[in-house]
Short mmCIF file of C-alpha atoms in Angstrom, two decimals:
data_model
loop_
_atom_site.label_atom_id
_atom_site.label_comp_id
_atom_site.label_asym_id
_atom_site.label_seq_id
_atom_site.Cartn_x
_atom_site.Cartn_y
_atom_site.Cartn_z
CA MET A 1 99.53 111.07 78.05
CA ASN A 2 96.74 113.48 78.99
CA TYR A 3 94.51 112.25 81.79
CA ASN A 4 92.83 113.40 84.97
CA PHE A 5 93.03 110.24 87.10
CA TYR A 6 90.79 108.98 89.86
CA HIS A 7 92.83 106.46 91.85
CA ILE A 8 91.00 103.60 93.58
CA TYR A 9 92.40 100.92 95.87
CA PRO A 10 89.59 98.41 95.29
CA LEU A 11 90.34 95.93 98.10
CA GLY A 12 90.14 98.79 100.57
CA LEU A 13 87.29 100.82 99.12
CA THR A 14 84.98 97.79 98.91
CA GLY A 15 85.79 96.60 102.44
CA ALA A 16 87.22 93.26 101.28
CA PRO A 17 88.70 90.92 103.95
CA GLU A 18 92.38 91.49 104.64
CA ARG A 19 93.32 87.89 103.83
CA ASN A 20 92.31 85.72 100.90
CA ASP A 21 91.73 82.06 101.78
CA LEU A 22 92.09 81.21 98.06
CA HIS A 23 89.14 78.79 98.08
CA SER A 24 85.97 80.70 99.05
CA GLU A 25 83.37 81.55 96.43
CA PRO A 26 83.90 84.96 94.79
CA VAL A 27 82.01 87.93 96.25
CA SER A 28 81.06 90.54 93.64
CA ARG A 29 82.24 93.59 95.55
CA ILE A 30 83.81 95.17 92.45
CA ARG A 31 80.34 95.79 90.99
CA GLU A 32 79.67 98.19 93.87
CA LEU A 33 81.96 100.65 92.09
CA GLU A 34 79.31 101.17 89.41
CA SER A 35 77.61 103.48 91.91
CA TRP A 36 80.74 105.69 91.87
CA ILE A 37 80.67 106.42 88.15
CA ASP A 38 78.47 109.52 88.33
CA HIS A 39 80.63 110.87 91.14
CA ILE A 40 83.81 110.27 89.13
CA LYS A 41 82.37 112.04 86.09
CA GLU A 42 81.07 114.93 88.20
CA GLY A 43 84.62 115.39 89.51
CA GLY A 44 85.88 115.94 85.97
CA PHE A 45 87.96 112.77 85.88
CA ASN A 46 88.44 110.98 82.57
CA ALA A 47 90.42 107.92 83.73
CA VAL A 48 90.20 105.46 86.61
CA TYR A 49 93.38 103.87 87.89
CA PHE A 50 92.65 100.67 89.81
CA GLY A 51 95.15 99.47 92.37
CA PRO A 52 95.81 95.72 92.49
CA LEU A 53 92.86 93.64 91.32
CA PHE A 54 94.14 90.17 90.64
CA GLU A 55 94.11 87.09 92.85
CA SER A 56 96.45 87.67 95.77
CA GLU A 57 97.12 86.54 99.32
CA SER A 58 96.46 89.84 101.11
CA HIS A 59 97.15 93.43 100.00
CA GLY A 60 97.04 92.79 96.26
CA TYR A 61 100.72 93.26 95.50
CA ASP A 62 101.34 89.61 96.38
CA THR A 63 99.87 88.10 93.22
CA VAL A 64 98.76 84.48 93.11
CA ASP A 65 97.10 84.42 89.68
CA TYR A 66 97.40 87.08 86.98
CA TYR A 67 94.52 85.58 85.03
CA ARG A 68 91.68 86.01 87.52
CA ILE A 69 90.24 88.86 89.55
CA ASP A 70 90.74 88.49 93.29
CA ARG A 71 87.83 86.40 94.59
CA ARG A 72 87.33 88.97 97.36
CA LEU A 73 86.34 91.41 94.59
CA GLY A 74 84.40 89.02 92.35
CA THR A 75 84.96 87.33 89.03
CA ASN A 76 86.46 88.31 85.69
CA GLU A 77 82.91 88.74 84.42
CA ASP A 78 82.18 91.20 87.24
CA PHE A 79 85.16 93.35 86.37
CA ALA A 80 84.42 93.14 82.64
CA TYR A 81 80.92 94.42 83.42
CA LEU A 82 82.30 97.35 85.44
CA CYS A 83 84.84 98.22 82.73
CA GLY A 84 82.04 98.21 80.17
CA LYS A 85 80.11 100.73 82.26
CA LEU A 86 83.17 102.92 82.68
CA LYS A 87 83.79 102.88 78.94
CA GLU A 88 80.16 103.75 78.24
CA ASN A 89 80.73 106.84 80.35
CA GLY A 90 83.88 107.90 78.55
CA LEU A 91 86.31 106.82 81.27
CA ALA A 92 89.65 105.21 80.47
CA VAL A 93 90.75 102.22 82.58
CA PHE A 94 94.25 101.66 83.98
CA VAL A 95 95.16 98.69 86.17
CA ASP A 96 98.15 97.86 88.34
CA GLY A 97 100.68 95.58 86.68
CA VAL A 98 102.64 93.92 89.49
CA PHE A 99 105.30 92.06 87.55
CA ASN A 100 108.43 92.29 89.67
CA HIS A 101 107.31 89.79 92.29
CA VAL A 102 104.59 87.31 93.24
CA ALA A 103 103.25 85.61 96.37
CA ARG A 104 104.61 82.34 97.67
CA SER A 105 101.21 80.83 96.74
CA PHE A 106 101.88 81.57 93.07
CA ARG A 107 101.55 78.21 91.27
CA ALA A 108 105.04 78.16 89.79
CA PHE A 109 106.61 78.94 93.14
CA ARG A 110 104.59 76.28 94.94
CA ASP A 111 105.88 73.79 92.38
CA LEU A 112 109.45 74.95 93.00
CA GLU A 113 109.06 74.64 96.78
CA GLU A 114 107.65 71.13 96.42
CA LYS A 115 109.97 69.71 93.77
CA ARG A 116 113.07 71.86 94.34
CA GLY A 117 115.70 70.91 91.79
CA ASP A 118 113.24 68.81 89.78
CA SER A 119 110.84 71.73 89.23
CA SER A 120 110.43 72.98 85.67
CA PHE A 121 109.90 76.47 87.17
CA ARG A 122 113.32 76.80 88.77
CA ASP A 123 114.38 79.47 86.27
CA TRP A 124 111.22 81.50 86.81
CA PHE A 125 112.72 83.08 89.93
CA LYS A 126 115.88 84.97 90.84
CA ASP A 127 118.88 83.60 92.71
CA VAL A 128 117.41 80.18 93.40
CA SER A 129 119.39 77.99 95.79
CA ILE A 130 118.17 74.45 96.33
CA ASP A 131 120.16 73.40 99.41
CA PRO A 132 119.58 75.36 101.51
CA PHE A 133 116.43 76.52 99.75
CA HIS A 134 116.46 80.24 99.02
CA VAL A 135 115.17 82.72 96.42
CA ARG A 136 115.49 86.48 96.13
CA CYS A 137 112.62 88.44 97.70
CA TRP A 138 111.73 92.05 97.00
CA GLU A 139 113.42 94.43 99.43
CA GLY A 140 113.61 91.74 102.11
CA HIS A 141 109.88 90.95 102.14
CA GLU A 142 109.86 87.16 102.38
CA SER A 143 106.25 87.01 101.15
CA LEU A 144 107.19 88.67 97.82
CA VAL A 145 109.28 86.39 95.60
CA GLU A 146 111.03 88.08 92.67
CA LEU A 147 110.33 86.83 89.16
CA ASN A 148 113.12 86.30 86.67
CA LEU A 149 111.87 88.63 83.94
CA THR A 150 114.68 87.62 81.58
CA ASN A 151 113.06 84.17 81.31
CA SER A 152 111.05 83.85 78.10
CA SER A 153 108.42 81.63 79.74
CA VAL A 154 107.84 84.21 82.47
CA ARG A 155 107.43 86.94 79.87
CA GLU A 156 105.05 84.79 77.87
CA HIS A 157 102.98 84.20 81.00
CA ILE A 158 102.84 87.90 81.88
CA PHE A 159 102.23 89.13 78.35
CA GLY A 160 99.46 86.57 77.97
CA ALA A 161 97.78 88.03 81.06
CA VAL A 162 98.12 91.59 79.72
CA GLU A 163 96.53 90.54 76.44
CA MET A 164 93.67 88.92 78.36
CA TRP A 165 93.15 92.13 80.38
CA PHE A 166 93.12 94.14 77.16
CA ARG A 167 90.70 91.89 75.29
CA GLN A 168 88.37 90.93 78.15
CA PHE A 169 88.37 94.18 80.15
CA GLY A 170 89.33 96.72 77.49
CA ILE A 171 92.03 98.36 79.60
CA ASP A 172 93.74 101.46 78.20
CA GLY A 173 96.98 101.17 80.10
CA LEU A 174 99.05 99.81 82.95
CA ARG A 175 100.53 101.38 86.03
CA LEU A 176 103.70 99.34 86.53
CA ASP A 177 104.42 98.67 90.17
CA VAL A 178 108.07 99.30 91.19
CA ALA A 179 108.97 100.05 87.58
CA TYR A 180 112.39 101.11 88.82
CA CYS A 181 113.09 97.41 89.56
CA LEU A 182 112.05 96.14 86.14
CA HIS A 183 114.76 95.20 83.66
CA MET A 184 114.98 97.64 80.73
CA ASP A 185 114.84 94.81 78.20
CA PHE A 186 111.63 93.58 79.80
CA LEU A 187 110.13 97.06 79.57
CA GLN A 188 111.14 97.32 75.92
CA ASP A 189 109.51 93.99 75.11
CA LEU A 190 106.40 94.96 77.08
CA ARG A 191 106.24 98.26 75.19
CA ASN A 192 106.50 96.48 71.84
CA PHE A 193 103.92 93.89 72.88
CA THR A 194 101.32 96.39 74.10
CA ARG A 195 101.77 98.57 71.03
CA GLY A 196 100.99 95.50 69.01
CA LEU A 197 97.68 95.33 70.86
CA ASP A 198 96.93 99.05 70.51
CA ARG A 199 99.23 101.83 69.34
CA ASP A 200 97.73 104.11 72.00
CA PHE A 201 98.17 101.69 74.91
CA GLN A 202 99.76 103.61 77.81
CA LEU A 203 102.49 102.55 80.23
CA LEU A 204 102.84 104.49 83.47
CA GLY A 205 105.70 103.56 85.77
CA GLU A 206 106.15 103.87 89.52
CA VAL A 207 109.55 105.53 89.88
CA ILE A 208 110.53 107.14 93.16
CA HIS A 209 114.11 108.35 92.76
CA GLY A 210 116.62 108.96 90.00
CA ASP A 211 116.51 110.53 86.57
CA TYR A 212 113.21 109.70 84.89
CA ARG A 213 114.77 110.22 81.46
CA GLN A 214 116.28 106.73 81.52
CA TRP A 215 112.72 105.47 81.08
CA LEU A 216 111.18 108.37 79.16
CA ASP A 217 113.93 109.21 76.66
CA ARG A 218 114.12 105.58 75.55
CA ASP A 219 110.34 105.49 74.99
CA LEU A 220 109.94 102.66 77.46
CA LEU A 221 107.21 104.44 79.41
CA ASP A 222 104.70 107.16 78.58
CA SER A 223 104.85 108.67 82.06
CA VAL A 224 106.24 108.13 85.55
CA THR A 225 105.17 109.05 89.07
CA ASN A 226 106.32 112.55 90.02
CA TYR A 227 107.56 111.99 93.57
CA GLU A 228 109.74 115.10 93.49
CA CYS A 229 106.76 117.43 93.17
CA TYR A 230 104.66 115.29 95.54
CA LYS A 231 107.22 115.97 98.26
CA GLY A 232 107.85 119.53 97.13
CA ILE A 233 104.20 120.56 97.36
CA TYR A 234 103.53 119.46 100.94
CA SER A 235 106.92 120.40 102.37
CA SER A 236 106.84 123.86 100.76
CA LEU A 237 103.51 124.45 102.45
CA ASN A 238 104.55 123.03 105.83
CA ASP A 239 107.84 124.96 105.85
CA ASN A 240 106.42 128.23 104.45
CA ASN A 241 108.96 127.89 101.66
CA PHE A 242 107.60 128.07 98.12
CA TYR A 243 111.19 128.34 96.94
CA GLU A 244 111.43 124.55 97.18
CA ILE A 245 108.57 123.66 94.84
CA ALA A 246 109.40 126.62 92.57
CA TYR A 247 112.93 125.28 92.17
CA SER A 248 111.64 121.80 91.32
CA LEU A 249 109.08 123.05 88.82
CA ASN A 250 111.64 125.20 87.04
CA ARG A 251 114.22 122.39 87.04
CA LEU A 252 111.72 119.89 85.68
CA PHE A 253 109.53 121.93 83.35
CA GLY A 254 111.09 125.38 82.76
CA GLU A 255 112.71 126.57 79.55
CA ASP A 256 115.63 124.19 80.12
CA GLY A 257 113.63 121.74 82.21
CA ILE A 258 114.75 118.14 82.02
CA TYR A 259 111.16 116.84 81.62
CA ARG A 260 109.64 119.77 79.73
CA ASN A 261 108.66 117.46 76.87
CA TYR A 262 107.01 114.86 79.09
CA SER A 263 103.77 114.67 81.01
CA LEU A 264 104.36 113.14 84.45
CA TYR A 265 101.83 111.58 86.83
CA ASN A 266 101.21 114.11 89.60
CA PHE A 267 99.67 113.33 92.99
CA ILE A 268 99.46 114.73 96.51
CA ASP A 269 98.75 111.38 98.18
CA ASN A 270 98.12 107.75 97.29
CA HIS A 271 97.69 104.27 98.77
CA ASP A 272 101.27 104.16 100.10
CA VAL A 273 101.62 107.57 101.81
CA ASN A 274 99.75 109.50 104.48
CA ARG A 275 96.74 111.49 103.27
CA ILE A 276 97.53 115.08 102.30
CA ALA A 277 94.93 116.38 104.76
CA SER A 278 96.86 114.63 107.56
CA VAL A 279 100.31 115.63 106.34
CA LEU A 280 99.70 119.38 106.14
CA LYS A 281 100.27 121.36 109.34
CA HIS A 282 97.60 123.93 108.46
CA PRO A 283 94.20 122.70 107.20
CA GLY A 284 93.83 125.66 104.84
CA HIS A 285 96.88 124.57 102.88
CA PHE A 286 94.81 121.71 101.48
CA TYR A 287 93.50 124.15 98.88
CA ASN A 288 96.97 125.34 97.90
CA ALA A 289 97.94 121.71 97.34
CA LEU A 290 94.87 121.13 95.16
CA ILE A 291 95.49 124.25 93.07
CA ALA A 292 99.09 123.20 92.52
CA LEU A 293 98.04 119.68 91.56
CA TYR A 294 95.67 120.95 88.87
CA THR A 295 97.84 123.72 87.43
CA ILE A 296 101.42 122.42 87.25
CA PRO A 297 102.52 120.45 84.16
CA GLY A 298 101.44 116.81 84.07
CA ASN A 299 98.49 114.53 84.74
CA PRO A 300 96.73 115.13 88.07
CA SER A 301 95.59 112.15 90.11
CA VAL A 302 93.24 112.24 93.10
CA TYR A 303 93.19 109.28 95.50
CA TYR A 304 89.68 108.17 96.42
CA GLY A 305 88.40 110.07 99.44
CA SER A 306 90.90 112.90 99.12
CA GLU A 307 88.43 114.83 96.97
CA TRP A 308 86.61 115.28 100.29
CA GLY A 309 89.75 116.01 102.27
CA LEU A 310 89.64 112.75 104.21
CA GLU A 311 92.45 112.10 106.65
CA GLY A 312 94.55 108.96 107.09
CA ILE A 313 97.89 108.08 108.69
CA LYS A 314 99.84 104.83 108.68
CA GLU A 315 100.01 102.97 111.96
CA GLY A 316 103.17 100.96 112.45
CA HIS A 317 103.70 98.96 109.27
CA SER A 318 100.01 98.94 108.36
CA ASP A 319 98.46 100.92 105.50
CA ARG A 320 94.88 100.08 106.51
CA ASN A 321 94.09 103.68 107.51
CA LEU A 322 95.09 104.84 104.03
CA ARG A 323 92.76 102.37 102.31
CA PRO A 324 89.36 102.67 104.01
CA ALA A 325 86.03 101.20 102.99
CA LEU A 326 83.81 104.02 101.72
CA ARG A 327 80.33 104.43 100.32
CA CYS A 328 79.99 107.20 97.78
CA GLN A 329 76.51 108.14 99.01
CA ASP A 330 77.88 108.91 102.49
CA HIS A 331 80.00 111.84 101.25
CA PRO A 332 80.39 114.76 101.31
CA SER A 333 78.87 114.73 104.78
CA GLU A 334 80.07 117.97 106.38
CA GLU A 335 81.00 121.51 105.42
CA ARG A 336 84.72 120.76 105.13
CA GLU A 337 84.11 117.86 102.75
CA ILE A 338 81.66 119.93 100.67
CA ALA A 339 84.19 122.75 100.28
CA ALA A 340 86.95 120.33 99.24
CA TRP A 341 84.70 118.65 96.67
CA GLU A 342 83.63 121.99 95.21
CA ALA A 343 87.28 123.01 94.82
CA VAL A 344 88.15 119.74 93.04
CA ARG A 345 85.23 120.10 90.65
CA LYS A 346 86.05 123.73 89.89
CA LEU A 347 89.75 123.09 89.29
CA ALA A 348 89.08 120.03 87.14
CA SER A 349 86.61 121.99 85.02
CA ILE A 350 89.15 124.77 84.50
CA ARG A 351 91.92 122.34 83.57
CA ASN A 352 89.76 120.23 81.28
CA ALA A 353 88.82 123.32 79.26
CA SER A 354 92.37 124.66 79.06
CA PRO A 355 94.97 123.44 76.53
CA SER A 356 97.61 125.54 78.30
CA LEU A 357 97.05 123.77 81.63
CA ARG A 358 96.84 120.33 80.06
CA LYS A 359 99.91 120.53 77.83
CA GLY A 360 101.37 124.03 77.87
CA SER A 361 104.87 125.28 78.64
CA TYR A 362 105.89 126.40 82.12
CA ARG A 363 107.50 129.72 83.07
CA GLU A 364 108.19 131.02 86.56
CA LEU A 365 106.90 134.57 87.11
CA TYR A 366 107.17 135.23 90.85
CA LYS A 367 108.22 133.51 94.07
CA ASP A 368 108.43 134.35 97.73
CA SER A 369 108.16 132.29 100.89
CA ASN A 370 104.36 132.21 100.84
CA GLN A 371 103.44 133.29 97.32
CA MET A 372 104.35 132.09 93.86
CA ALA A 373 103.12 132.58 90.31
CA PHE A 374 103.82 130.92 86.98
CA ALA A 375 102.60 131.02 83.39
CA ARG A 376 101.37 128.12 81.28
CA GLU A 377 101.19 128.74 77.52
CA GLU A 378 99.97 126.67 74.59
CA GLY A 379 99.55 128.31 71.19
CA ASP A 380 97.63 131.55 71.69
CA GLU A 381 96.33 130.56 75.13
CA LEU A 382 98.08 132.01 78.17
CA THR A 383 97.14 131.13 81.75
CA VAL A 384 98.74 132.68 84.81
CA CYS A 385 98.49 130.70 88.07
CA ALA A 386 99.19 132.15 91.50
CA LEU A 387 99.22 130.72 95.04
CA ASN A 388 99.09 132.31 98.49
CA SER A 389 99.84 130.06 101.47
CA SER A 390 99.71 132.91 103.96
CA GLN A 391 96.92 133.09 106.54
CA ASN A 392 96.28 136.64 105.35
CA GLU A 393 94.99 138.23 102.18
CA VAL A 394 97.93 139.54 100.14
CA ARG A 395 98.49 141.90 97.26
CA ILE A 396 101.35 141.16 94.90
CA SER A 397 102.56 142.54 91.59
CA ILE A 398 103.78 139.96 89.12
CA PRO A 399 105.42 140.35 85.71
CA VAL A 400 103.31 138.92 82.88
CA PRO A 401 104.09 138.27 79.21
CA ARG A 402 101.14 140.27 77.82
CA ASP A 403 99.23 143.42 78.67
CA GLY A 404 95.45 143.34 78.69
CA ALA A 405 92.56 141.60 80.41
CA TYR A 406 93.02 138.50 82.57
CA ARG A 407 89.91 136.60 83.59
CA ASP A 408 90.30 134.88 86.96
CA LEU A 409 88.53 131.58 86.34
CA LEU A 410 88.83 130.49 89.96
CA ASN A 411 87.38 133.65 91.53
CA ASP A 412 85.17 134.99 88.73
CA GLU A 413 86.69 138.43 88.27
CA THR A 414 88.65 140.29 85.60
CA LEU A 415 91.97 142.06 86.15
CA TRP A 416 94.09 144.20 83.84
CA ALA A 417 97.83 144.11 83.23
CA GLU A 418 99.66 147.24 82.12
CA LYS A 419 103.31 147.75 81.26
CA GLY A 420 104.00 144.10 81.83
CA VAL A 421 102.68 144.02 85.40
CA LEU A 422 99.56 142.42 86.88
CA HIS A 423 98.46 143.59 90.33
CA LEU A 424 96.80 140.73 92.12
CA ARG A 425 94.91 140.27 95.39
CA ILE A 426 94.77 136.69 96.69
CA TRP A 427 92.69 135.40 99.58
CA PRO A 428 94.32 133.46 102.45
CA ASN A 429 95.29 129.86 101.59
CA TRP A 430 93.97 130.28 98.09
CA GLY A 431 95.03 131.18 94.59
CA ALA A 432 94.09 132.50 91.17
CA VAL A 433 93.93 130.98 87.69
CA LEU A 434 93.91 133.81 85.18
CA ARG A 435 93.24 133.40 81.47
CA PHE A 436 94.53 136.15 79.19
CA SER A 437 91.94 137.59 76.83
CA ASN A 438 92.51 139.75 73.76
CA SER A 439 88.98 141.16 73.99
#
């Protein structure tokens, strides 16, 4: 997997109503996203990951019908049109596959509630009790009924929907919601099925804890969400402790790193967590987080609005503040947003042109509480990345693998390394991305 993702939560971005009455005429809000395509391309993204799209009761993760786009967003034809435009512009399309659970309005569950023991869908759900009536719900959420993914009819229903999405919308992959809850046999069958559609079809799994190798080593998934580095990036900055993220990066991707042969899905915020600009204690650290996102191993993902440094914090049990309605033409609207956008564009351009940043090895070079440096290497290309989270300009000397000229692609200057040492000046809350040159 080698993508630079732009993550959209479509129900939020388009300002769709919070509840779906399940009978109103569709409203073609999803077509509004055509106006975002130039912005997405300008940001250097090559893939769009859509959060939940399919008919649901409220937030999208409570699916009612896998075979139709949520009426609050439009029709299948509307989404097919948008996907066609994205493809014309060289953008891959990933959609959320929410297969662990469904809403209580899901047709099979309504039949079970009505007919109880006489329902032909009794085995579609987990731990069904008829008297008293009870089924298993995901993590205690009574609105989210768990599917029995060992049932062949359930799999046929889901795989049929995936094939429809592939053929009608041309999707390139799935982001599997709560992949850590999905049975391994189900994932294996899904992998085999999607490879039958397209050998290059990608499966990305949401995994929060545990050893990702149980999914990656068995070739069940192409990538998983990198929550360890998500947490490590912001907490290292807030605690003035780069030792934390340096430890994680070396453990995951170093010479003996447990995921050194895999490309994880990296992010600094998303639809479920507070915006990075709200999480960080110092506003300037936003740029350190961005530089890390674009230079560590893996696939960077930017959540819509965070390319402008927008803020957002959960209130109570509501994620509404994380999923705002936005119009692309309204941003960037102030100096802070302009600076954030320029940094995203610059970093994406550097990464997109660099094999070492996209797929190279990782080697730690230097670490201190507020500074760190590492090397990425692929073939003959060597890139040295450095970060300074201090509020002051610093000068550090870091060991490097090669003597000679290093072009700082982020700051447009050339430095020289001699006797295995590179002397580097870094601005406050900033960094350097240095490409070794033989010339």
